[in-house]
Short mmCIF file of C-alpha atoms in Angstrom, two decimals:
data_model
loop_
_atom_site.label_atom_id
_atom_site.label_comp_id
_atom_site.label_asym_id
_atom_site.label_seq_id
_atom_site.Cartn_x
_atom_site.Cartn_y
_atom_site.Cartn_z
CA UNK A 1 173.96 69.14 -58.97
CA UNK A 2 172.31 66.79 -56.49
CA UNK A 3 170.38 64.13 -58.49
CA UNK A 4 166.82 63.34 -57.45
CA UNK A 5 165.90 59.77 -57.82
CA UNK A 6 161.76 59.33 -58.47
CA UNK A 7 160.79 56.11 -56.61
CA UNK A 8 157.94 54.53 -58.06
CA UNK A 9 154.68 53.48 -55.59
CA UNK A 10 155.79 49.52 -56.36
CA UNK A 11 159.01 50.16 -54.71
CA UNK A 12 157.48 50.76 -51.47
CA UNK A 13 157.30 47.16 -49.64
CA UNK A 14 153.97 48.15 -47.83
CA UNK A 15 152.23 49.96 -50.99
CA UNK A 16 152.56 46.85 -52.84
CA UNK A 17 151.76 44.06 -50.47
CA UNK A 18 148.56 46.56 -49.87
CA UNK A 19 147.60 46.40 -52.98
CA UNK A 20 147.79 42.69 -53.16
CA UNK A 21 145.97 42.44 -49.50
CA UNK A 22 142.90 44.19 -51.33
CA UNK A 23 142.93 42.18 -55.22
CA UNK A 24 143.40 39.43 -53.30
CA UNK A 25 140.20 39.64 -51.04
CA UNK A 26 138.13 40.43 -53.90
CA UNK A 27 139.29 36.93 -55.10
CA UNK A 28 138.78 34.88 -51.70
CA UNK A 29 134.85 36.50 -51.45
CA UNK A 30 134.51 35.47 -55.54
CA UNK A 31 135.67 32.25 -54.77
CA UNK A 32 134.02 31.91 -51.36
CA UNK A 33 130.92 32.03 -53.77
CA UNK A 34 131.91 29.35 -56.86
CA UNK A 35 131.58 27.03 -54.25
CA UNK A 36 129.08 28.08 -51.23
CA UNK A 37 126.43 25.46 -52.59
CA UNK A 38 128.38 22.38 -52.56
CA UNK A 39 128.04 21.61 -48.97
CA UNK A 40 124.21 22.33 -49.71
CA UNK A 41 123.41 20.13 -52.23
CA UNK A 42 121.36 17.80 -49.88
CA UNK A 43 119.61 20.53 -48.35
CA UNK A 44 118.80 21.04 -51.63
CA UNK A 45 117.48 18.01 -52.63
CA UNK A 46 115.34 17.96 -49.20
CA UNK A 47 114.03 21.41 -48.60
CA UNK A 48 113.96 22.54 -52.81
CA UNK A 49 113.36 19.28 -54.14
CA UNK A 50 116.45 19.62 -56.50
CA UNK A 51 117.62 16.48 -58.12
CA UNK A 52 120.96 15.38 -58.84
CA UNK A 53 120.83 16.15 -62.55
CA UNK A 54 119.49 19.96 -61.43
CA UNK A 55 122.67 20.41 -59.33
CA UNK A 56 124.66 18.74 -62.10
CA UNK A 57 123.35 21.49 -64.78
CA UNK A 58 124.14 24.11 -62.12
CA UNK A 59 127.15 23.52 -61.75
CA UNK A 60 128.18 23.06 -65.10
CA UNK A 61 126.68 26.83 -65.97
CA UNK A 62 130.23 28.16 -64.56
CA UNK A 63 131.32 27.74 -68.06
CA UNK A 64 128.37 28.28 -70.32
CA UNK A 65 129.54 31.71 -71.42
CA UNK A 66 133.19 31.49 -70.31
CA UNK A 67 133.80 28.75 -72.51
CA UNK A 68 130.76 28.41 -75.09
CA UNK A 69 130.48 32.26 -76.18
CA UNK A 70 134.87 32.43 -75.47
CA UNK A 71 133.88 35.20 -72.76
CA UNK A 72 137.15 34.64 -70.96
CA UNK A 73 138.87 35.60 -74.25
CA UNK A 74 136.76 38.66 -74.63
CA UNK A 75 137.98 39.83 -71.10
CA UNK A 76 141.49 39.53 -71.93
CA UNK A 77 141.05 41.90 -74.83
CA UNK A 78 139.00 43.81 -72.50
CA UNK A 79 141.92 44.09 -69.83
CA UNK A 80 144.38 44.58 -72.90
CA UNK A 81 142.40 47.19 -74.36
CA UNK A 82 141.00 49.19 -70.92
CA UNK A 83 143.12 48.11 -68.23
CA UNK A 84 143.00 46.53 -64.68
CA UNK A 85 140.89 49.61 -63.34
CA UNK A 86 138.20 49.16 -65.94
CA UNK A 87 138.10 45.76 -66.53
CA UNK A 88 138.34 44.98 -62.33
CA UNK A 89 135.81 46.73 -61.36
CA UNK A 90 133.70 45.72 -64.36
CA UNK A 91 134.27 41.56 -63.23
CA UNK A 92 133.29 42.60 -59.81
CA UNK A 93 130.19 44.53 -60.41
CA UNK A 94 129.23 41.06 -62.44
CA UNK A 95 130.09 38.81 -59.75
CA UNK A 96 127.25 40.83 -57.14
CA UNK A 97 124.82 40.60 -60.06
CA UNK A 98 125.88 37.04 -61.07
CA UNK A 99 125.33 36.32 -56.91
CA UNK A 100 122.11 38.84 -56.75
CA UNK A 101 120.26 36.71 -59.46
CA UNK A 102 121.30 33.11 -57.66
CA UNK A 103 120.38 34.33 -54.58
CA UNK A 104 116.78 35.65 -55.93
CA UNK A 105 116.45 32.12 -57.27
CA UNK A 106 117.65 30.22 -54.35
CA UNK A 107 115.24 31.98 -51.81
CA UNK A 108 112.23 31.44 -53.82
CA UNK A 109 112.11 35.44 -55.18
CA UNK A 110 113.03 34.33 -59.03
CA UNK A 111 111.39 31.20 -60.58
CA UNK A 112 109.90 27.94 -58.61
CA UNK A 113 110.35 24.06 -58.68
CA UNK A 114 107.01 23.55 -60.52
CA UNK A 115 107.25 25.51 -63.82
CA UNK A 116 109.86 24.66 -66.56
CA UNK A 117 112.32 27.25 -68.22
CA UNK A 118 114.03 25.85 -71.41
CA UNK A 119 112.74 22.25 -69.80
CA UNK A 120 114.47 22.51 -66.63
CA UNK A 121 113.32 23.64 -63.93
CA UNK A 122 112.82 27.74 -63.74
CA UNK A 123 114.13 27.84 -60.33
CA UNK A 124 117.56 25.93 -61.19
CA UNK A 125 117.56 27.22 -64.44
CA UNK A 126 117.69 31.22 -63.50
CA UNK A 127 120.29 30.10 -60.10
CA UNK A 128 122.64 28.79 -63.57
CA UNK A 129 121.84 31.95 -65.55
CA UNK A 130 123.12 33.82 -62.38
CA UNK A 131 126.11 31.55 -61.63
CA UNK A 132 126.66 31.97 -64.83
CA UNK A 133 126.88 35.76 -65.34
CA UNK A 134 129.64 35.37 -61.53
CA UNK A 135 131.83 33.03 -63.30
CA UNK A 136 132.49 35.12 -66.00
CA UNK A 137 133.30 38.24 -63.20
CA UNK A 138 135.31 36.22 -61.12
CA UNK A 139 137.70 34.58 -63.84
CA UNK A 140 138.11 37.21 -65.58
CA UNK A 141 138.71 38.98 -62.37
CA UNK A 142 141.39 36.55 -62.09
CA UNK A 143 143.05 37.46 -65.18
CA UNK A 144 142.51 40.92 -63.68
CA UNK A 145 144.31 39.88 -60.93
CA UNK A 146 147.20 38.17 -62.49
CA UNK A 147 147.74 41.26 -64.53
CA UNK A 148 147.77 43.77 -61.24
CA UNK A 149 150.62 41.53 -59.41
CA UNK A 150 152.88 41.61 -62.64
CA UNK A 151 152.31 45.16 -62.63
CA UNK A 152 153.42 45.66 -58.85
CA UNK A 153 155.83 42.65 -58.57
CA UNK A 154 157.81 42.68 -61.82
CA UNK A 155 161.48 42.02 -60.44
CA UNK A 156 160.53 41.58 -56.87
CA UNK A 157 158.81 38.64 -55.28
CA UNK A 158 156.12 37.74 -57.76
CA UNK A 159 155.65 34.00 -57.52
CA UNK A 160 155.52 34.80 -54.12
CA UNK A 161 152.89 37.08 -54.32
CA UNK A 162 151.22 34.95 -56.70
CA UNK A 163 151.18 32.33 -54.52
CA UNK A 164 149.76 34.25 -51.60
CA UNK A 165 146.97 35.61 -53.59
CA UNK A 166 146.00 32.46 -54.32
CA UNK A 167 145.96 31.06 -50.75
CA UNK A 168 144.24 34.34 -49.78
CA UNK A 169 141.40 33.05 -52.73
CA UNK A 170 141.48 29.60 -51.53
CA UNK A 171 140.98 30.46 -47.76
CA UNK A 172 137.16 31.70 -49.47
CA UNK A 173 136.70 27.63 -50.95
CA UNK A 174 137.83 26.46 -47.28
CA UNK A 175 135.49 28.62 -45.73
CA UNK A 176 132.58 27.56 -48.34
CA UNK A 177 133.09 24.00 -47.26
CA UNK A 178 133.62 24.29 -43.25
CA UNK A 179 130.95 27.06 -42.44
CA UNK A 180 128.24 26.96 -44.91
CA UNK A 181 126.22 24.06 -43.46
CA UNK A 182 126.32 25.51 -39.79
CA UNK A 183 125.43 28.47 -41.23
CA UNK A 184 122.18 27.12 -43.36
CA UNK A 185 121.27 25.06 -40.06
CA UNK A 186 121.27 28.08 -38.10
CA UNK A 187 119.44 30.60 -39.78
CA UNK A 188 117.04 27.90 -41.23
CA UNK A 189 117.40 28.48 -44.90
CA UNK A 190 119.77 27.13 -47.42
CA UNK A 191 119.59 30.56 -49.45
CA UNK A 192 121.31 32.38 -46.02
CA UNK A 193 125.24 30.88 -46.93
CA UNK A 194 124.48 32.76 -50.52
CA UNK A 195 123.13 36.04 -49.20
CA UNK A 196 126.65 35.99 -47.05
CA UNK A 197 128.24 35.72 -50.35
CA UNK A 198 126.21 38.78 -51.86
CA UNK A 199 126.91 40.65 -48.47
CA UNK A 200 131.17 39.64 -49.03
CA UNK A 201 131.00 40.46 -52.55
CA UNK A 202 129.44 44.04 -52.35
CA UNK A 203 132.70 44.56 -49.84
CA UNK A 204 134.77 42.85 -52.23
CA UNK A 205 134.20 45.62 -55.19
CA UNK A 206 134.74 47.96 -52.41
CA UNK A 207 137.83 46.89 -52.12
CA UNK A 208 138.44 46.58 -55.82
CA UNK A 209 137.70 49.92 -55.65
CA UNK A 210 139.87 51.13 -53.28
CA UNK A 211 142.51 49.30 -55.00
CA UNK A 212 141.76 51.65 -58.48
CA UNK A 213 143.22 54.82 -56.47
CA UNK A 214 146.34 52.82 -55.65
CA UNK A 215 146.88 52.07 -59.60
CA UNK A 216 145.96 55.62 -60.11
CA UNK A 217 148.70 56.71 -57.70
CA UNK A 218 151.23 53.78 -59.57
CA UNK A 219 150.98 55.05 -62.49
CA UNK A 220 151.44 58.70 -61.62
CA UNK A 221 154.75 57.67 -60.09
CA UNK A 222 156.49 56.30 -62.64
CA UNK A 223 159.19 58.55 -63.73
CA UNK A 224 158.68 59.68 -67.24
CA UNK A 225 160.01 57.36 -69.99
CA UNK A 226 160.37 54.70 -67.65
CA UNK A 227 156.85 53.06 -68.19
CA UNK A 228 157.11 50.07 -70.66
CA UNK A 229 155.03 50.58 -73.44
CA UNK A 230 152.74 47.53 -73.95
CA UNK A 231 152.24 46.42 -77.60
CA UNK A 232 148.50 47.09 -78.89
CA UNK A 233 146.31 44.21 -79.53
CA UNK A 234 145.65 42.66 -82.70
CA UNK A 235 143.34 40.32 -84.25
CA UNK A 236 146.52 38.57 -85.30
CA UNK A 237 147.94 38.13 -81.83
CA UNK A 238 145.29 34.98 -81.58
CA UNK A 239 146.82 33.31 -84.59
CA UNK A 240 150.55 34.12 -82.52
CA UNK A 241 148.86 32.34 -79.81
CA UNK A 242 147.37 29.65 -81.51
CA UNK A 243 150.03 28.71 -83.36
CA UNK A 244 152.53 28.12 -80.33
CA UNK A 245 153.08 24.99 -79.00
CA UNK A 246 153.77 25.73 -75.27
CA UNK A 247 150.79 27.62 -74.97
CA UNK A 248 148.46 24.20 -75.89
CA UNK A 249 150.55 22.16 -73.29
CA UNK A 250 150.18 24.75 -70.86
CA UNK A 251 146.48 24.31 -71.23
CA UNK A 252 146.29 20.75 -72.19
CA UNK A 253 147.85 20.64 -68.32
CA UNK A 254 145.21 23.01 -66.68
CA UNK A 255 142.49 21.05 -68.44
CA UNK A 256 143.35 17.64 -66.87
CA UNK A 257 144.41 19.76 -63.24
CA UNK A 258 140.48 21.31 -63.23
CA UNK A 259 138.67 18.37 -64.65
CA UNK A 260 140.30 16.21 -61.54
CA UNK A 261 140.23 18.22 -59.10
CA UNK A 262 137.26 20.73 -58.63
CA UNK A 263 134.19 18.40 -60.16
CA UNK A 264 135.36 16.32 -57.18
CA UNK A 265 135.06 19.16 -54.23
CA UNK A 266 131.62 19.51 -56.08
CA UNK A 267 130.24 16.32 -54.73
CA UNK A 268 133.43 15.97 -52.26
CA UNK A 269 130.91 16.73 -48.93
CA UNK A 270 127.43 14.42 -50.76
CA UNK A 271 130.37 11.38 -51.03
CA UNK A 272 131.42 11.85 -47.42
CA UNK A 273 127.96 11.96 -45.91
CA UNK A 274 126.70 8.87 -47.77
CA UNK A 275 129.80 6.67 -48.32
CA UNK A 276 131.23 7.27 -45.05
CA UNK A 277 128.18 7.96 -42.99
CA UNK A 278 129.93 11.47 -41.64
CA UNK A 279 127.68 13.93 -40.08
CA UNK A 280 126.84 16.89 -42.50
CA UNK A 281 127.49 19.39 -40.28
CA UNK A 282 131.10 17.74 -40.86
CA UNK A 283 131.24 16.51 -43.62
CA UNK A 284 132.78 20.06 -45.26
CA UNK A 285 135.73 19.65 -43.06
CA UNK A 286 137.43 16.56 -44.90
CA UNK A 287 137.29 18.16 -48.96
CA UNK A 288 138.50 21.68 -46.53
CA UNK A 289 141.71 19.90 -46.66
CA UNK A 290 142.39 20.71 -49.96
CA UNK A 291 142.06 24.38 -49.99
CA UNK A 292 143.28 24.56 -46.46
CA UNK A 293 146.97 22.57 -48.21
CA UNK A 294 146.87 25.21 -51.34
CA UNK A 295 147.02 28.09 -48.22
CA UNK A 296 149.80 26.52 -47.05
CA UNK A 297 151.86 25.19 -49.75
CA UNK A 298 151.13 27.52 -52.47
CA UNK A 299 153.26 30.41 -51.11
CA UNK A 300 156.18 28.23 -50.43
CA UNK A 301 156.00 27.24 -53.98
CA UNK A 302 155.77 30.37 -55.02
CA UNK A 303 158.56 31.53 -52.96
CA UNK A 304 161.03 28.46 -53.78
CA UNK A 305 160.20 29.40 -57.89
CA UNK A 306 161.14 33.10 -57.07
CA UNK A 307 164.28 31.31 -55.47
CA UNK A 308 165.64 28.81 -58.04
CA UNK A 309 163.67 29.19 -60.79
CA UNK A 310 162.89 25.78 -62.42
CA UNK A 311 159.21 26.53 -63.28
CA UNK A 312 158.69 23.17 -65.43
CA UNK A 313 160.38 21.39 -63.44
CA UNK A 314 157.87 22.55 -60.72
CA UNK A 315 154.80 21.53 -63.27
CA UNK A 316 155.74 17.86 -63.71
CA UNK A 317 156.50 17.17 -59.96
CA UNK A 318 153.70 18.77 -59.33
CA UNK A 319 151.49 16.74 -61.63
CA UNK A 320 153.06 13.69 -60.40
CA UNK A 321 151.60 14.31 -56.78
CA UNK A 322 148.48 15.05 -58.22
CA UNK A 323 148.77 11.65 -59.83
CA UNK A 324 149.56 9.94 -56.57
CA UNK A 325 146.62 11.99 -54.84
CA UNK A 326 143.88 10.20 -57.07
CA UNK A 327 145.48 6.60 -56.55
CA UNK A 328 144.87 7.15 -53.18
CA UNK A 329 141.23 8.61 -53.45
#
């Protein structure tokens, strides 16, 4: 009897490196986005008559309701619970709202510079409600993310992938820092870079979307008995979590890594234009660096740990550059 052997759609190189091409450009409009209006902040200041402190409340709105009302750990049980299709195209249909609102704001539609909302003013105050509402769709879409490349990649090349979709993500921060200026400048409005963004996001669920029939068709391969059943979620599974020691050095180490490296890029292009007198139009290029190293380093991380392994060993050499990098700024 001639045995038939049921490939899964994961073991097809091109099914799962598509699937990755269209998560992953979800993530580079999302984060094309969380930082369009860093280049702009003195346009800001000049045509809006923002002040330093407005941009600085902005900007910290990325993690009102990630981190103050634990929304990030809501969308993990969410994605636990419902699964990538759900909880994908749920993030993404919050980061085009999130974007919608900031862009009303930002063009003059929602709110003004004169009257005060919750003593700031309304026009700064709804672009942070609406930044708001897209960081919690676009990290949680990240989690998303994370979740649909361990599904695809488990046993094949998945720090690889990992690392790709991440330079794919960061190639949307270069392009927020080269292009947005030029782009302001030439339409003549500093809202124009963020109606871009709404324009790349709407594509972006699109292509989230697209993605969903691929997981459909995954999960309709897999032989039966073969899928791994995942464990249900519990209430107690955050006391698991809690209690383990790896998992608060882990984020003890992403703590310092964001707090040193991304409120910089936020004022990266205002330091350039008035400490070193560089033109704004170029100002974006020199903080570009950073994103524009990620695109090219982070894959050949990623393939080196699918290589040899060695993760922590990766993590503190790693955090010694990053050391070395701030001596040097």
């Amino acid at each position: 009897m001639t045995e038939v052997i049921k490939r899964k759609l994961s073991d097809s190189k091109a099914m799962r490196w598509t699937a990755l091409a269209l998560v992953a450009f979800a993530m580079l409009c999302g984060y094309f986005l969380a930082d369009v209006l860093s280049p702009l902040k003195p346009m800001l200041e000049s045509e809006l008559g923002w002040s330093s402190s407005d941009f600085g409340l902005f900007t910290s709105a990325y993690g009102w309701f990630n981190v103050f009302l634990l929304m990030l750990i809501l969308g993990g049980i969410i994605l636990d619970r419902m699964g990538v299709r759900f909880t994908g195209l749920g993030s993404c249909a919050l980061m085009v709202v999130g974007c919608g609102i900031k862009y009303a704001a930002i063009a003059g539609y929602l709110g003004d510079t004169t009257t005060l909302l919750l003593g700031w003013k309304s026009q700064v105050m709804y672009a942070s409600i609406g930044y708001a509402i897209f960081a919690v769709g676009v990290e949680t879409a990240g989690i998303t993310v994370s979740k649909v490349i361990v599904k695809w990649f488990k046993g094949k090349e998945m720090a690889l992938a990992m690392g790709l979709e991440m330079a794919t993500a960061r190639i949307g921060t270069m392009m927020a820092l080269a292009i947005t200026v030029p782009f302001a400048k030439y339409f003549k409005s500093v809202s124009a870079p963020v109606l871009l963004c709404l324009i790349l996001l709407c594509i972006g669920f699109i292509s989230f979307f697209c993605y969903t029939f691929m997981d459909k068709k995954l999960e309709a391969s897999i032989a039966e008995g073969e899928a791994e059943e995942e464990d249900p979620f519990r209430l107690s599974d955050i006391l698991v979590i809690i209690k383990n020691k790896g998992f608060w050095l882990i984020t003890f180490l992403c703590l310092l890594f964001y707090s040193g490296v991304f409120p910089f890029l936020k004022f990266a292009v205002k330091v350039m234009i008035y400490k070193y007198n560089v033109e704004p139009g170029l100002a974006g290029y020199i903080p570009m660096m950073l994103p524009f190293g990620c695109i090219l380093l982070t894959p050949l991380f990623g393939s080196l740990y699918d290589r040899v392994g060695k993760g922590a060993t990766l993590m503190v050499i790693g955090s010694i550059m990053l050391v070395f990098v701030h001596l040097l700024f």
